[in-house]
Coordinates of C-alpha atoms in Angstrom, one line a residue:
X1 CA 165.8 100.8 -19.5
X2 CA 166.1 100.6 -16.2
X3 CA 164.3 103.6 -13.9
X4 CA 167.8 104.5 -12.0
X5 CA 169.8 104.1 -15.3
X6 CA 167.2 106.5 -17.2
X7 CA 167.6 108.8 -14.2
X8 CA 170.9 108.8 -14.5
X9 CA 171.2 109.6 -17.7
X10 CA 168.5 112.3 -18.2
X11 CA 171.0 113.8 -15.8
X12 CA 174.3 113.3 -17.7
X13 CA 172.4 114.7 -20.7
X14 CA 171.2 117.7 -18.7
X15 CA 175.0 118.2 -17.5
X16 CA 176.2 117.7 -20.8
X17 CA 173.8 120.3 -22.0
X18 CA 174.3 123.1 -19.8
X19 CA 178.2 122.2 -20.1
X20 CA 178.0 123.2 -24.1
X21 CA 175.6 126.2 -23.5
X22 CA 177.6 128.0 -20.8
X23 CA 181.1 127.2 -22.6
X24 CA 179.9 128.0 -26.4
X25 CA 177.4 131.1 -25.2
X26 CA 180.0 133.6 -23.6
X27 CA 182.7 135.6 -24.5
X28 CA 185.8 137.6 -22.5
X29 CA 186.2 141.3 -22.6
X30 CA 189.6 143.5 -21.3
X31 CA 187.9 146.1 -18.7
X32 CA 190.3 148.9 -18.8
X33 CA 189.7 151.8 -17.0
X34 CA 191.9 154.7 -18.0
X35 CA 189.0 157.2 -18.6
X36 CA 186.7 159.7 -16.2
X37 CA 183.7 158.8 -17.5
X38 CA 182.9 155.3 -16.9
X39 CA 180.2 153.9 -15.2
X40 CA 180.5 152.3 -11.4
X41 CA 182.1 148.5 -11.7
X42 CA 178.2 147.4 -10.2
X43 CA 176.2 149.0 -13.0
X44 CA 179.6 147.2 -15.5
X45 CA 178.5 143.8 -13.5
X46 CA 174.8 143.8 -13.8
X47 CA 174.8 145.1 -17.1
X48 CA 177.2 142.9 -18.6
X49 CA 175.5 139.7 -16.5
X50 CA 172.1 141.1 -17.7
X51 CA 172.1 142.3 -21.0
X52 CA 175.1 140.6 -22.2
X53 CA 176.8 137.1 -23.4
X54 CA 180.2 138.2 -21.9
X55 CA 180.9 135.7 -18.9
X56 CA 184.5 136.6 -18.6
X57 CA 186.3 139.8 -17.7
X58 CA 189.9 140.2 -17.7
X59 CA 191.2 143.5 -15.7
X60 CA 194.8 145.1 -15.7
X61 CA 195.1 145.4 -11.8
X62 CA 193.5 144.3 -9.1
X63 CA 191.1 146.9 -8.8
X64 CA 188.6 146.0 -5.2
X65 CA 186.0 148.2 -6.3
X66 CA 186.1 145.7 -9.3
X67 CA 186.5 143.0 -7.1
X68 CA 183.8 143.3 -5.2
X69 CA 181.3 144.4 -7.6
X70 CA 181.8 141.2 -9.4
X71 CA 181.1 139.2 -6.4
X72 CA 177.9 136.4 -7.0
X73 CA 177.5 137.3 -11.1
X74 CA 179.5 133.9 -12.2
X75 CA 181.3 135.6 -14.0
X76 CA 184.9 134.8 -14.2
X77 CA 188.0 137.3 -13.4
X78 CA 191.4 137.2 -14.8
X79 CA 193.4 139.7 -12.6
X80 CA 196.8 141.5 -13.5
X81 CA 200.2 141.7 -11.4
X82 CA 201.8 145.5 -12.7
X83 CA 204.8 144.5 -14.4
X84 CA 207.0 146.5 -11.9
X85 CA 205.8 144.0 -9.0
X86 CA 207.2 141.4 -10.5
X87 CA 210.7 141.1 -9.1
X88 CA 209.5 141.5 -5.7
X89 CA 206.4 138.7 -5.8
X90 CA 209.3 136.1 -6.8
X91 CA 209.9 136.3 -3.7
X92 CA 207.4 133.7 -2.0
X93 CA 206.9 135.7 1.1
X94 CA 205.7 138.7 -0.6
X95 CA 204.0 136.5 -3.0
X96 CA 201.5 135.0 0.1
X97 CA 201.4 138.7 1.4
X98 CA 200.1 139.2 -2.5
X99 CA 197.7 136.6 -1.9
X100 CA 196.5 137.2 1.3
X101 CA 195.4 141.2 0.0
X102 CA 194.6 140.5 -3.4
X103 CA 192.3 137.4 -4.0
X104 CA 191.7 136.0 -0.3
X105 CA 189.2 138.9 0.3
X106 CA 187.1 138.1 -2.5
X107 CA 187.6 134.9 -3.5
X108 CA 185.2 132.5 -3.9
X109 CA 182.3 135.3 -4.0
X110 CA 184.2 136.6 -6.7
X111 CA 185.1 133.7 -9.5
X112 CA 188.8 134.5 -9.9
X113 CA 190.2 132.4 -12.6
X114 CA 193.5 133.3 -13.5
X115 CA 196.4 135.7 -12.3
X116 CA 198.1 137.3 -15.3
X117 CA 201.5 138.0 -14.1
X118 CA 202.5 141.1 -16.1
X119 CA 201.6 142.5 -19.5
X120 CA 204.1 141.4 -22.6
X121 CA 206.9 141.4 -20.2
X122 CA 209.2 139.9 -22.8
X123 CA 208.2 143.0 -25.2
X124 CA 209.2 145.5 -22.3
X125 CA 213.0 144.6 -22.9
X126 CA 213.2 145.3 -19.2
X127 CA 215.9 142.5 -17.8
X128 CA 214.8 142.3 -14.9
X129 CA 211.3 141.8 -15.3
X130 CA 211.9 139.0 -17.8
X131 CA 214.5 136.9 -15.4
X132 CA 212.1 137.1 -12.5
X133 CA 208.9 136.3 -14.9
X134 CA 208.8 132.5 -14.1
X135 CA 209.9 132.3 -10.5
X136 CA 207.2 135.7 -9.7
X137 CA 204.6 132.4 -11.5
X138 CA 206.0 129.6 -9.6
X139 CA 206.0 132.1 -6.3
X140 CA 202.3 133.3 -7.0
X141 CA 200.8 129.4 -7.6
X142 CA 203.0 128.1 -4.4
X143 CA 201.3 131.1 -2.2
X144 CA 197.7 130.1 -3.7
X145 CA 198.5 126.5 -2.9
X146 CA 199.5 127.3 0.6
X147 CA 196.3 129.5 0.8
X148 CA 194.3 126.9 -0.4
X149 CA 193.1 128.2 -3.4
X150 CA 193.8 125.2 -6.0
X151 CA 191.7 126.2 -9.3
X152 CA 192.9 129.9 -10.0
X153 CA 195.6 129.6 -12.3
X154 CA 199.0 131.4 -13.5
X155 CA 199.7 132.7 -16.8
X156 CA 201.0 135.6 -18.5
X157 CA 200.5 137.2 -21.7
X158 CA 202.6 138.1 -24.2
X159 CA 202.9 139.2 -27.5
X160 CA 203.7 137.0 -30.5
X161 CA 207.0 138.9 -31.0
X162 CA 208.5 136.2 -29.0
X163 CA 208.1 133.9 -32.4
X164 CA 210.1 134.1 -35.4
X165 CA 209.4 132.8 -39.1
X166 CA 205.9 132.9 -38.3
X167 CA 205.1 132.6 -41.5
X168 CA 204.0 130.0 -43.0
X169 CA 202.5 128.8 -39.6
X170 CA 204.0 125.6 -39.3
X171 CA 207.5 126.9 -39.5
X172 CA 207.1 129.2 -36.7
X173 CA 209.7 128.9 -33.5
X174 CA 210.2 130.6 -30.4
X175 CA 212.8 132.7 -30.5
X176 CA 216.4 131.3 -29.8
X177 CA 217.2 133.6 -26.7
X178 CA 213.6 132.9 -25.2
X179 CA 213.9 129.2 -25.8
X180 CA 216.0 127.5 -23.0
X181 CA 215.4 130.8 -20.3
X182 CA 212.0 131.4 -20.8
X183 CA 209.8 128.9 -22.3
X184 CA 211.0 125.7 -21.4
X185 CA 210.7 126.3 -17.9
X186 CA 207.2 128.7 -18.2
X187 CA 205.5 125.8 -20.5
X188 CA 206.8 123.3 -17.9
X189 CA 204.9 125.3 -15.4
X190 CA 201.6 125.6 -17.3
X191 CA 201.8 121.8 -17.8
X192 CA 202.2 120.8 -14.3
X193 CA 199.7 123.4 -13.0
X194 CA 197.1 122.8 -16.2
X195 CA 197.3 126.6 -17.1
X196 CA 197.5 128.1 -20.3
X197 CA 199.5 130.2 -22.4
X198 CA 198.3 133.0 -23.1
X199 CA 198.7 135.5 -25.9
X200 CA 198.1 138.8 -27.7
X201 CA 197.5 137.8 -31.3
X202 CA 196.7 141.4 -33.3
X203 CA 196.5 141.5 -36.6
X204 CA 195.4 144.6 -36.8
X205 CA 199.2 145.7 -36.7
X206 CA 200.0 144.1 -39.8
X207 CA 197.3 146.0 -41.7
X208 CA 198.2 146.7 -45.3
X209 CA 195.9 147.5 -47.9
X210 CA 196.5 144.7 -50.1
X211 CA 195.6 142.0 -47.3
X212 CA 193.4 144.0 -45.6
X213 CA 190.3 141.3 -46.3
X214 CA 193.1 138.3 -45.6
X215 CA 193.4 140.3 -42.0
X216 CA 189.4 141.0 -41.6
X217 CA 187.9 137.8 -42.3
X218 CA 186.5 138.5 -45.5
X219 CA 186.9 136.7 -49.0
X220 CA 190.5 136.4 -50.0
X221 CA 192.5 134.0 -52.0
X222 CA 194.2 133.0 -48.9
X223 CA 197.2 131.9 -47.6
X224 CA 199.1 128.6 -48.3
X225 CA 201.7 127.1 -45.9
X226 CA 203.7 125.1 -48.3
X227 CA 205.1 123.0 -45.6
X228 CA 201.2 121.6 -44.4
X229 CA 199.4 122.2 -48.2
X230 CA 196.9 124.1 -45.9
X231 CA 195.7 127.7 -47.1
X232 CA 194.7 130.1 -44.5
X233 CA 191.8 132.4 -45.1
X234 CA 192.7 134.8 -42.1
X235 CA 195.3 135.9 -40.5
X236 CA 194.1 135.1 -36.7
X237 CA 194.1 131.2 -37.6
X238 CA 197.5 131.5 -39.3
X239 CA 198.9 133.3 -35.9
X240 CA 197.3 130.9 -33.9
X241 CA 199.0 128.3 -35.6
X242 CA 202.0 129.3 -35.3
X243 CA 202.0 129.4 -31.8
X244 CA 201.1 126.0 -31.4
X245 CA 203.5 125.0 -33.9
X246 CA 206.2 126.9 -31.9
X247 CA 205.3 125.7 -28.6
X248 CA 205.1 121.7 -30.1
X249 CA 208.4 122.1 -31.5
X250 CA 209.5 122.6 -27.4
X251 CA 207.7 119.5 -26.9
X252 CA 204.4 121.3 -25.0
X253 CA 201.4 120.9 -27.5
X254 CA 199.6 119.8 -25.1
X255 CA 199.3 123.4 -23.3
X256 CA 196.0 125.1 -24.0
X257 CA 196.5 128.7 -25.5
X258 CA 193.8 131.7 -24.1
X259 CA 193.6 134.9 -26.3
X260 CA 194.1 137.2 -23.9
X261 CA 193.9 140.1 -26.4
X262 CA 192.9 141.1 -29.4
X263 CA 190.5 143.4 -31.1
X264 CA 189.7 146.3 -33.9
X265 CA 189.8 150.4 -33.2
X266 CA 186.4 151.5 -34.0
X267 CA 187.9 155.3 -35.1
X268 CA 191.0 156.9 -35.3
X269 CA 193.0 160.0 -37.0
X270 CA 193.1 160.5 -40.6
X271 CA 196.2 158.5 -41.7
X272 CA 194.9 155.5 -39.8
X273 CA 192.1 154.6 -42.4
X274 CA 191.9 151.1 -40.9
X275 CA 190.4 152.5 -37.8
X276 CA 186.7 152.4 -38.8
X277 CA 182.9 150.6 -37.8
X278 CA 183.1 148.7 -41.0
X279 CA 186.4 146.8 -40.1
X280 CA 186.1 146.8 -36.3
X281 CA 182.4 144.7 -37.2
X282 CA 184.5 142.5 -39.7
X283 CA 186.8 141.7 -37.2
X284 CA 185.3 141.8 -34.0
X285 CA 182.3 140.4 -35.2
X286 CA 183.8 137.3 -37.3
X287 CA 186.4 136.8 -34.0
X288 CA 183.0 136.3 -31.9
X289 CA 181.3 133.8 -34.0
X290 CA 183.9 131.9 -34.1
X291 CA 185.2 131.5 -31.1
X292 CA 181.6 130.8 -29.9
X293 CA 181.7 127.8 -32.6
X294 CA 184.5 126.2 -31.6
X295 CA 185.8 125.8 -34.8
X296 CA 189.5 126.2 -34.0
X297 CA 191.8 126.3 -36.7
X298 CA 193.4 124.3 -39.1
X299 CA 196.1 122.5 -37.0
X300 CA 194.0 122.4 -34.0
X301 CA 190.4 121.9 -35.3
X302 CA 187.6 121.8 -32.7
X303 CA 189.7 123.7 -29.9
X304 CA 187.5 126.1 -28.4
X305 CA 189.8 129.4 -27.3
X306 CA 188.8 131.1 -24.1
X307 CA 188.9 134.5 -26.1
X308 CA 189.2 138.0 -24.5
X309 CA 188.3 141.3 -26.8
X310 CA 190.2 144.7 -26.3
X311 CA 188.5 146.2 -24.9
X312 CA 185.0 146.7 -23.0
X313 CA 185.0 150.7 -23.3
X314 CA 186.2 153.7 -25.3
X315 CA 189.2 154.9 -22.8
X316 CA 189.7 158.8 -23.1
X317 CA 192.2 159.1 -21.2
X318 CA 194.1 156.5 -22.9
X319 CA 197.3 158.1 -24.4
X320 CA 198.5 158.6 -28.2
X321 CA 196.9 158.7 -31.3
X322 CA 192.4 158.7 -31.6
X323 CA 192.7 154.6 -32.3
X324 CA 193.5 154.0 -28.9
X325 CA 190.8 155.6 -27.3
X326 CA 188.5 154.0 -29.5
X327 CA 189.1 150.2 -29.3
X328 CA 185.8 149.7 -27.1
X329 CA 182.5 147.5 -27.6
X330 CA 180.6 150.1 -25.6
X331 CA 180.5 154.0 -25.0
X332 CA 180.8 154.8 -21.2
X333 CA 176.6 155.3 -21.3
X334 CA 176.9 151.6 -22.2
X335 CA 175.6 151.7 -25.3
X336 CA 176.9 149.9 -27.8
X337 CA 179.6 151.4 -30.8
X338 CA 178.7 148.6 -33.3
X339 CA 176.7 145.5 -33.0
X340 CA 178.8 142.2 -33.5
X341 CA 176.2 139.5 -31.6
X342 CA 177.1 140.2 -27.8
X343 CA 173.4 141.6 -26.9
X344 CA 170.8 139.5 -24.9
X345 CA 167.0 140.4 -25.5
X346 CA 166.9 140.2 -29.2
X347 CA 169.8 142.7 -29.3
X348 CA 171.9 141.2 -31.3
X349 CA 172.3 137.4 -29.7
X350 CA 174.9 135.0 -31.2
X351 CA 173.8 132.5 -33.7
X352 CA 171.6 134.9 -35.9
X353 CA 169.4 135.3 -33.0
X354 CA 168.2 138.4 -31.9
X355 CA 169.1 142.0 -35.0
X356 CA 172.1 140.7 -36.9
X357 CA 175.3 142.6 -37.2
X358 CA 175.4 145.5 -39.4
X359 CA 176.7 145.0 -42.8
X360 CA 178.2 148.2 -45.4
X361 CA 175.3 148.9 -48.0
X362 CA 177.3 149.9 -51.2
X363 CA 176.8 153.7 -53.0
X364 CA 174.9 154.4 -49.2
X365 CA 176.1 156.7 -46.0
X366 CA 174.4 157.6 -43.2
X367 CA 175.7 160.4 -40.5
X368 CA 176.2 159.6 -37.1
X369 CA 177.7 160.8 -34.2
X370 CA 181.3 160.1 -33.6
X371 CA 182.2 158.1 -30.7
X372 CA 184.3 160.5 -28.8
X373 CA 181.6 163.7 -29.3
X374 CA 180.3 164.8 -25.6
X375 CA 176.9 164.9 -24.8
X376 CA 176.9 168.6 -24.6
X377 CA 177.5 168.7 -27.8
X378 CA 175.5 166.2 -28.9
X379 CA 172.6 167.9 -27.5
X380 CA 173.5 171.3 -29.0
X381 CA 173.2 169.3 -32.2
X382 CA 169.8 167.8 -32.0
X383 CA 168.7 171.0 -30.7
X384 CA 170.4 172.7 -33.9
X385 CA 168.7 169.8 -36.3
X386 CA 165.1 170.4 -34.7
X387 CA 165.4 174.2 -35.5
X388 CA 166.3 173.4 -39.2
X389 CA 163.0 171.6 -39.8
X390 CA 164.2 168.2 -39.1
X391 CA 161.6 166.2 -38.2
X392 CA 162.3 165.5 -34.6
X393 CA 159.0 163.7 -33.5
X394 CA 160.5 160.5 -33.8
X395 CA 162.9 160.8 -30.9
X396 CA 160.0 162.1 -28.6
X397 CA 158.8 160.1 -26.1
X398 CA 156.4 157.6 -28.3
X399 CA 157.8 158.1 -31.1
X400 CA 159.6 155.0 -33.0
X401 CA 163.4 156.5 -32.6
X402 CA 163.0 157.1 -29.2
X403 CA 164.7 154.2 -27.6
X404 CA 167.4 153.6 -26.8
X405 CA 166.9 156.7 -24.8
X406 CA 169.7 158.4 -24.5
X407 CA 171.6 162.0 -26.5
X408 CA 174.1 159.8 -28.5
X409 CA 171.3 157.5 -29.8
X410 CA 168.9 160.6 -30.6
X411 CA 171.4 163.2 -31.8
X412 CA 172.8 160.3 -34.7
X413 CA 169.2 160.3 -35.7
X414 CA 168.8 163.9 -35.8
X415 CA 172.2 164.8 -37.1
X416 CA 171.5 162.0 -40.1
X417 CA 167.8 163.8 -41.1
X418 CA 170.1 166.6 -41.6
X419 CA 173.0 165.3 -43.7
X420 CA 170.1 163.0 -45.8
X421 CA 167.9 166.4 -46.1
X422 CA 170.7 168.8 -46.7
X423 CA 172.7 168.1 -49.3
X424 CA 174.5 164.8 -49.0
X425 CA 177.7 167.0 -48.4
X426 CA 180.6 165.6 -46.3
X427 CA 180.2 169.0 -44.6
X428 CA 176.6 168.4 -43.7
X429 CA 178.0 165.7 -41.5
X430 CA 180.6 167.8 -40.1
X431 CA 178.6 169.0 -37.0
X432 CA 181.5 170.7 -35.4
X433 CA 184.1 167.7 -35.9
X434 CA 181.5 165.8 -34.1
X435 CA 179.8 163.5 -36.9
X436 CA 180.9 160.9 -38.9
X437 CA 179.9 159.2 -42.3
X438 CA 179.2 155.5 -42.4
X439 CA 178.2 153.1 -44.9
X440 CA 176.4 150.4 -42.2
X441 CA 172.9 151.7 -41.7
X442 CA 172.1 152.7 -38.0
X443 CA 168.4 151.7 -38.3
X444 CA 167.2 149.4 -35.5
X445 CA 164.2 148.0 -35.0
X446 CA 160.9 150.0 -36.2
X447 CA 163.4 152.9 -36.3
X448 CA 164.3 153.7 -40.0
X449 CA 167.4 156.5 -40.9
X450 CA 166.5 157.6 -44.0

């Protein structure tokens, strides 16, 4: 082999290389920010780029503090138009003044990928959001064109209630009223721009009792679509499916589809059952691994899905019942609610690198602290285990519970020497509404719960 030609392809390979690792090691998250407690967006951006295998962020708004905070991490951002600004930016010269305010001041430093225009507009029911949808896309690309911006793209999510007989997958079809208004002209957009379609597959709203391990990735009998012969084990593939079948009955299979949303409530109130660790891991955790494989899905096998979890945080301000407070990854100290394979450092790293996901031990519970408990009284808890001859040694500094150092960590280990010490009683976990039993043990490292 020739010197040049080895040359040349040690470097191809190389390419090649860091081309797989960057596009099978990351994952998206949804950043809201409806809460008083969140960290500043720098400490979000180092940490994530940091401590992390998220390389993608998608944000409802266009949020400069955001913005700039983001600026030189590489990783990407998927901004939001509000719905209610969507007549007006169909207008193109509100659209460039858009432009000029929005992604012109931080763009390239920033790596703005995508504009989102609106959230499940065609859910909303509002008219006039829905007829100016397309032309607010077409007006947004033409402004970035003009601009000379020419690799952020256009979408906008929606939900899959714009399909109907969804099930089996292969029969699936947009709906009639969406078909000729709507979707022929958005998917001929997306084509000619190379954007994607993006939607909001959740099957955590179809939770049922009897499918609940068809919904959470876990052994089931499955799912046969007796159209293809094929039997789907989850639900995820079988929605995913059907919006490619829906969209390649319009004649647009070609369009790549992004998962803007999707996700699993961590807690919620008591007649939401499904709203716990256990299942948010199941889901969550499965979700990750595969779209980090690349496994797709049975009618599009190998077709890696740019995939974006709901959501980075636990909101508190969010509105409505506990579950929707608690759909975060992380607390607001950045810890973490559940490990599903996101943490760098032998945290939990994808592949079975690094402490792998937690999984229920039968006939076992552990008490923790609940998600939502303040630190105050958190603290008032470790400080009312310690007086009740808990041995508290361990979360002193040097001793093996001590890090992660921070009241949530330390008050779960304190609160479960109680609970295990106590009784075993739901009540010994009660705490002052402020612990919670659990059947995935909490231990980490050289730090053992009883």
């Amino acid at each position: 082999m020739k010197a040049s030609t080895a040359a040349t392809t040690v470097l191809f390979l190389v390419a090649t290389f860091l081309h797989l690792s960057n596009s099978a090691s990351g994952i998206g998250v949804n950043y809201g920010t409806l809460a008083n407690n969140l960290p500043p967006p720098a400490q979000v951006a180092s940490f994530l780029k940091t401590q992390t295998i998220i390389n993608s962020i998608k944000i409802f708004d266009t949020n400069p503090d955001i913005l700039r905070a983001f600026a030189n991490t590489n990783i990407t951002v998927t901004v939001t138009v509000g719905n209610g600004d969507i007549p007006a930016l169909s207008n193109p010269r509100n659209a460039r003044r858009w432009v000029a305010n929005n992604i012109q001041p931080f763009y390239p430093q920033t790596r703005i990928n995508r504009i989102a225009v609106g959230n499940e507009i065609l859910l909303s029911g509002n008219k006039e959001w829905i007829a100016n949808l397309v032309p607010c896309m077409k007006s947004l690309h033409h402004a970035l064109v003009l601009a000379g911006i020419n690799n952020v793209q256009v979408s906008t999510p929606q939900a899959l209630s714009f399909l109907y007989n969804s099930v089996p997958p292969s029969n699936a079809r947009i709906r009639v009223g969406y078909q000729k208004t709507i979707f022929a002209p958005m998917l001929q957009f997306l084509r000619e721009t190379k954007s994607p379609l993006m939607v909001n597959p959740y099957p955590y709203f179809s939770y049922a009792p009897k499918v609940a391990n068809y919904i959470l990735f876990r052994p089931n009998r499955g799912l046969r679509d007796r159209f293809t012969g094929i039997t789907y084990s989850n639900m995820f593939d079988a929605s995913m499916d059907a919006v490619f079948s829906a969209i390649k009955a319009m004649g647009y299979g070609d369009v790549d589809i992004v998962v803007a949303e999707t996700g699993w409530p961590s807690l919620g109130d008591p007649d939401q059952p499904q709203c716990t660790v256990e299942n948010a891991v199941s889901y969550n955790g499965n979700l990750i691994r595969r779209a980090i494989s690349g496994v797709g899905t049975p009618l599009m096998p190998k077709r890696r899905f740019e995939t974006y979890i709901f959501a980075l945080f636990n909101e508190n301000l969010k509105p409505g019942s506990t579950a929707e407070r608690n759909w975060g990854l992380f607390r607001p100290d950045l810890t973490p609610v559940y490990d599903v394979g996101i943490m760098r450092n032998g945290q939990g790293g994808p592949g079975g690198q690094g402490k792998p996901a937690p999984v229920p031990v039968a006939g076992k519970k552990w008490c923790v602290a609940k998600a939502e408990a303040s630190e105050q009284a958190l603290q008032s808890n470790i400080n009312y285990g310690c007086s009740q001859g808990v041995d508290c040694k361990p979360i002193q500094a040097g001793g093996v519970c001590f890090d992660p150092n921070n009241v949530r960590s330390h008050a779960s280990f304190v609160m479960n020497s109680y609970y295990q010490t106590h009784g075993r009683n739901d009540f010994n976990c009660d705490f002052g509404n402020t612990g919670v039993l659990t059947n995935l043990d909490p231990s980490h490292g050289s730090c053992k719960f009883l």
